[in-house]
Amino acid sequence: MGNRLFQEARTFVEIAKSAESSEKQTAISRAKNALSSAYANSTVAEQAQLREMQSELEQLQ
């Protein structure tokens, strides 16, 4: 099954990466919220992946 919050965070990051410029800031905000929610309930390995996703978001801004 996996960690639902982790899966949602990954999905929101992918949406943000492909969002149109007019929607990009909203998508990035949603992705950041999802990452934050997922982090506390994740394993160490998942947390490392979440940090990588956070870096990808920062590059989009």
Short mmCIF file of N, CA, C and O in Angstrom, two decimals:
data_model
loop_
_atom_site.label_atom_id
_atom_site.label_comp_id
_atom_site.label_asym_id
_atom_site.label_seq_id
_atom_site.Cartn_x
_atom_site.Cartn_y
_atom_site.Cartn_z
N MET A 1 0.83 -1.20 0.00
CA MET A 1 0.00 0.00 0.00
C MET A 1 0.87 1.25 0.00
O MET A 1 0.69 2.11 -0.81
N GLY A 2 1.80 1.34 0.91
CA GLY A 2 2.68 2.49 0.95
C GLY A 2 2.10 3.64 1.74
O GLY A 2 0.99 3.60 2.26
N ASN A 3 2.87 4.66 1.84
CA ASN A 3 2.51 5.85 2.59
C ASN A 3 1.66 6.77 1.69
O ASN A 3 2.15 7.32 0.71
N ARG A 4 0.39 6.92 2.03
CA ARG A 4 -0.54 7.71 1.21
C ARG A 4 -0.08 9.16 1.08
O ARG A 4 -0.11 9.75 0.00
N LEU A 5 0.37 9.77 2.19
CA LEU A 5 0.81 11.16 2.15
C LEU A 5 2.06 11.32 1.26
O LEU A 5 2.20 12.31 0.55
N PHE A 6 2.94 10.33 1.31
CA PHE A 6 4.13 10.36 0.46
C PHE A 6 3.72 10.31 -1.01
O PHE A 6 4.23 11.07 -1.84
N GLN A 7 2.79 9.42 -1.33
CA GLN A 7 2.31 9.29 -2.71
C GLN A 7 1.66 10.59 -3.19
O GLN A 7 1.86 11.02 -4.32
N GLU A 8 0.86 11.20 -2.32
CA GLU A 8 0.21 12.46 -2.68
C GLU A 8 1.25 13.55 -2.92
O GLU A 8 1.12 14.35 -3.86
N ALA A 9 2.26 13.61 -2.07
CA ALA A 9 3.31 14.62 -2.24
C ALA A 9 3.99 14.45 -3.59
O ALA A 9 4.21 15.42 -4.31
N ARG A 10 4.30 13.21 -3.94
CA ARG A 10 4.95 12.94 -5.23
C ARG A 10 4.05 13.40 -6.38
O ARG A 10 4.52 14.03 -7.33
N THR A 11 2.76 13.13 -6.27
CA THR A 11 1.81 13.53 -7.30
C THR A 11 1.76 15.05 -7.45
O THR A 11 1.81 15.58 -8.56
N PHE A 12 1.66 15.76 -6.31
CA PHE A 12 1.59 17.22 -6.36
C PHE A 12 2.87 17.83 -6.93
O PHE A 12 2.81 18.84 -7.63
N VAL A 13 4.01 17.24 -6.64
CA VAL A 13 5.27 17.75 -7.19
C VAL A 13 5.26 17.57 -8.71
O VAL A 13 5.65 18.48 -9.45
N GLU A 14 4.80 16.43 -9.18
CA GLU A 14 4.73 16.20 -10.63
C GLU A 14 3.78 17.18 -11.30
O GLU A 14 4.06 17.69 -12.38
N ILE A 15 2.66 17.46 -10.64
CA ILE A 15 1.71 18.45 -11.18
C ILE A 15 2.36 19.82 -11.26
O ILE A 15 2.23 20.53 -12.26
N ALA A 16 3.09 20.20 -10.21
CA ALA A 16 3.75 21.51 -10.20
C ALA A 16 4.80 21.61 -11.31
O ALA A 16 4.94 22.65 -11.95
N LYS A 17 5.51 20.52 -11.56
CA LYS A 17 6.55 20.53 -12.58
C LYS A 17 5.97 20.71 -13.98
O LYS A 17 6.62 21.28 -14.85
N SER A 18 4.73 20.26 -14.18
CA SER A 18 4.14 20.36 -15.52
C SER A 18 3.08 21.45 -15.62
O SER A 18 2.45 21.59 -16.67
N ALA A 19 2.91 22.24 -14.58
CA ALA A 19 1.87 23.26 -14.57
C ALA A 19 2.19 24.40 -15.54
O ALA A 19 3.36 24.73 -15.77
N GLU A 20 1.13 24.97 -16.08
CA GLU A 20 1.27 26.17 -16.91
C GLU A 20 1.78 27.30 -16.03
O GLU A 20 1.54 27.32 -14.83
N SER A 21 2.44 28.27 -16.62
CA SER A 21 3.03 29.36 -15.84
C SER A 21 2.00 30.12 -15.01
O SER A 21 2.30 30.55 -13.90
N SER A 22 0.78 30.24 -15.51
CA SER A 22 -0.25 30.96 -14.77
C SER A 22 -0.71 30.20 -13.52
O SER A 22 -1.23 30.80 -12.58
N GLU A 23 -0.50 28.90 -13.51
CA GLU A 23 -0.93 28.07 -12.38
C GLU A 23 0.24 27.56 -11.54
O GLU A 23 0.03 26.88 -10.54
N LYS A 24 1.45 27.89 -11.95
CA LYS A 24 2.62 27.29 -11.32
C LYS A 24 2.75 27.62 -9.84
O LYS A 24 3.03 26.74 -9.03
N GLN A 25 2.53 28.87 -9.44
CA GLN A 25 2.68 29.23 -8.02
C GLN A 25 1.69 28.50 -7.13
O GLN A 25 2.05 28.04 -6.05
N THR A 26 0.46 28.37 -7.59
CA THR A 26 -0.55 27.64 -6.82
C THR A 26 -0.15 26.18 -6.70
O THR A 26 -0.25 25.57 -5.63
N ALA A 27 0.30 25.60 -7.80
CA ALA A 27 0.70 24.20 -7.80
C ALA A 27 1.90 23.97 -6.89
O ALA A 27 1.97 22.97 -6.17
N ILE A 28 2.85 24.89 -6.89
CA ILE A 28 4.02 24.78 -6.03
C ILE A 28 3.60 24.87 -4.56
O ILE A 28 4.08 24.09 -3.73
N SER A 29 2.70 25.77 -4.24
CA SER A 29 2.21 25.89 -2.86
C SER A 29 1.55 24.61 -2.39
O SER A 29 1.78 24.15 -1.27
N ARG A 30 0.72 24.04 -3.24
CA ARG A 30 0.06 22.77 -2.89
C ARG A 30 1.08 21.66 -2.69
O ARG A 30 0.96 20.85 -1.77
N ALA A 31 2.07 21.61 -3.56
CA ALA A 31 3.10 20.59 -3.45
C ALA A 31 3.90 20.75 -2.15
O ALA A 31 4.20 19.77 -1.47
N LYS A 32 4.23 21.99 -1.80
CA LYS A 32 4.96 22.24 -0.56
C LYS A 32 4.15 21.80 0.65
O LYS A 32 4.69 21.21 1.59
N ASN A 33 2.85 22.08 0.64
CA ASN A 33 1.99 21.65 1.74
C ASN A 33 1.95 20.12 1.84
O ASN A 33 1.99 19.56 2.93
N ALA A 34 1.86 19.47 0.70
CA ALA A 34 1.84 18.01 0.68
C ALA A 34 3.15 17.43 1.19
O ALA A 34 3.16 16.45 1.95
N LEU A 35 4.27 18.04 0.80
CA LEU A 35 5.57 17.58 1.28
C LEU A 35 5.68 17.73 2.79
O LEU A 35 6.15 16.83 3.48
N SER A 36 5.22 18.85 3.29
CA SER A 36 5.26 19.11 4.72
C SER A 36 4.43 18.09 5.49
O SER A 36 4.87 17.55 6.51
N SER A 37 3.25 17.80 4.99
CA SER A 37 2.38 16.82 5.64
C SER A 37 3.00 15.43 5.62
O SER A 37 2.89 14.68 6.59
N ALA A 38 3.61 15.09 4.53
CA ALA A 38 4.17 13.74 4.37
C ALA A 38 5.42 13.53 5.22
O ALA A 38 5.68 12.41 5.68
N TYR A 39 6.19 14.57 5.43
CA TYR A 39 7.51 14.42 6.05
C TYR A 39 7.45 13.78 7.43
O TYR A 39 8.21 12.86 7.73
N ALA A 40 6.54 14.24 8.28
CA ALA A 40 6.48 13.77 9.66
C ALA A 40 6.11 12.29 9.76
O ALA A 40 6.47 11.63 10.74
N ASN A 41 5.40 11.80 8.78
CA ASN A 41 4.91 10.42 8.83
C ASN A 41 5.66 9.48 7.89
O ASN A 41 5.13 8.45 7.52
N SER A 42 6.88 9.85 7.52
CA SER A 42 7.62 9.08 6.54
C SER A 42 8.82 8.38 7.17
O SER A 42 9.33 8.80 8.20
N THR A 43 9.27 7.35 6.49
CA THR A 43 10.49 6.67 6.90
C THR A 43 11.69 7.55 6.52
O THR A 43 11.55 8.52 5.77
N VAL A 44 12.86 7.18 7.00
CA VAL A 44 14.08 7.93 6.69
C VAL A 44 14.32 7.94 5.17
O VAL A 44 14.67 8.98 4.60
N ALA A 45 14.10 6.82 4.53
CA ALA A 45 14.30 6.75 3.07
C ALA A 45 13.31 7.65 2.34
O ALA A 45 13.67 8.35 1.39
N GLU A 46 12.05 7.65 2.79
CA GLU A 46 11.05 8.52 2.17
C GLU A 46 11.39 9.98 2.42
O GLU A 46 11.23 10.82 1.52
N GLN A 47 11.89 10.30 3.61
CA GLN A 47 12.26 11.68 3.91
C GLN A 47 13.36 12.15 2.98
O GLN A 47 13.35 13.30 2.54
N ALA A 48 14.30 11.30 2.65
CA ALA A 48 15.36 11.67 1.72
C ALA A 48 14.76 11.99 0.35
O ALA A 48 15.16 12.97 -0.30
N GLN A 49 13.81 11.18 -0.09
CA GLN A 49 13.16 11.43 -1.38
C GLN A 49 12.34 12.72 -1.33
O GLN A 49 12.30 13.47 -2.31
N LEU A 50 11.70 12.98 -0.20
CA LEU A 50 10.92 14.21 -0.05
C LEU A 50 11.84 15.44 -0.12
O LEU A 50 11.47 16.46 -0.70
N ARG A 51 13.03 15.33 0.45
CA ARG A 51 13.99 16.45 0.37
C ARG A 51 14.40 16.69 -1.09
O ARG A 51 14.55 17.84 -1.51
N GLU A 52 14.56 15.63 -1.85
CA GLU A 52 14.89 15.78 -3.27
C GLU A 52 13.74 16.47 -4.02
O GLU A 52 13.98 17.34 -4.86
N MET A 53 12.52 16.08 -3.69
CA MET A 53 11.36 16.72 -4.32
C MET A 53 11.28 18.20 -3.95
O MET A 53 10.96 19.04 -4.78
N GLN A 54 11.62 18.52 -2.70
CA GLN A 54 11.64 19.92 -2.25
C GLN A 54 12.65 20.71 -3.07
O GLN A 54 12.38 21.84 -3.49
N SER A 55 13.80 20.12 -3.32
CA SER A 55 14.82 20.78 -4.14
C SER A 55 14.31 21.04 -5.56
O SER A 55 14.57 22.10 -6.13
N GLU A 56 13.59 20.07 -6.10
CA GLU A 56 13.03 20.25 -7.44
C GLU A 56 12.05 21.42 -7.45
O GLU A 56 12.05 22.22 -8.40
N LEU A 57 11.23 21.52 -6.41
CA LEU A 57 10.29 22.64 -6.33
C LEU A 57 11.00 23.98 -6.26
O LEU A 57 10.58 24.95 -6.88
N GLU A 58 12.06 24.04 -5.47
CA GLU A 58 12.81 25.30 -5.33
C GLU A 58 13.40 25.73 -6.66
O GLU A 58 13.50 26.92 -6.94
N GLN A 59 13.77 24.78 -7.49
CA GLN A 59 14.31 25.12 -8.80
C GLN A 59 13.24 25.66 -9.76
O GLN A 59 13.53 26.38 -10.70
N LEU A 60 11.98 25.33 -9.48
CA LEU A 60 10.88 25.80 -10.33
C LEU A 60 10.55 27.27 -10.07
O LEU A 60 10.01 27.94 -10.94
N GLN A 61 10.84 27.74 -8.89
CA GLN A 61 10.45 29.11 -8.52
C GLN A 61 11.30 30.15 -9.18
O GLN A 61 12.38 30.04 -9.51
#
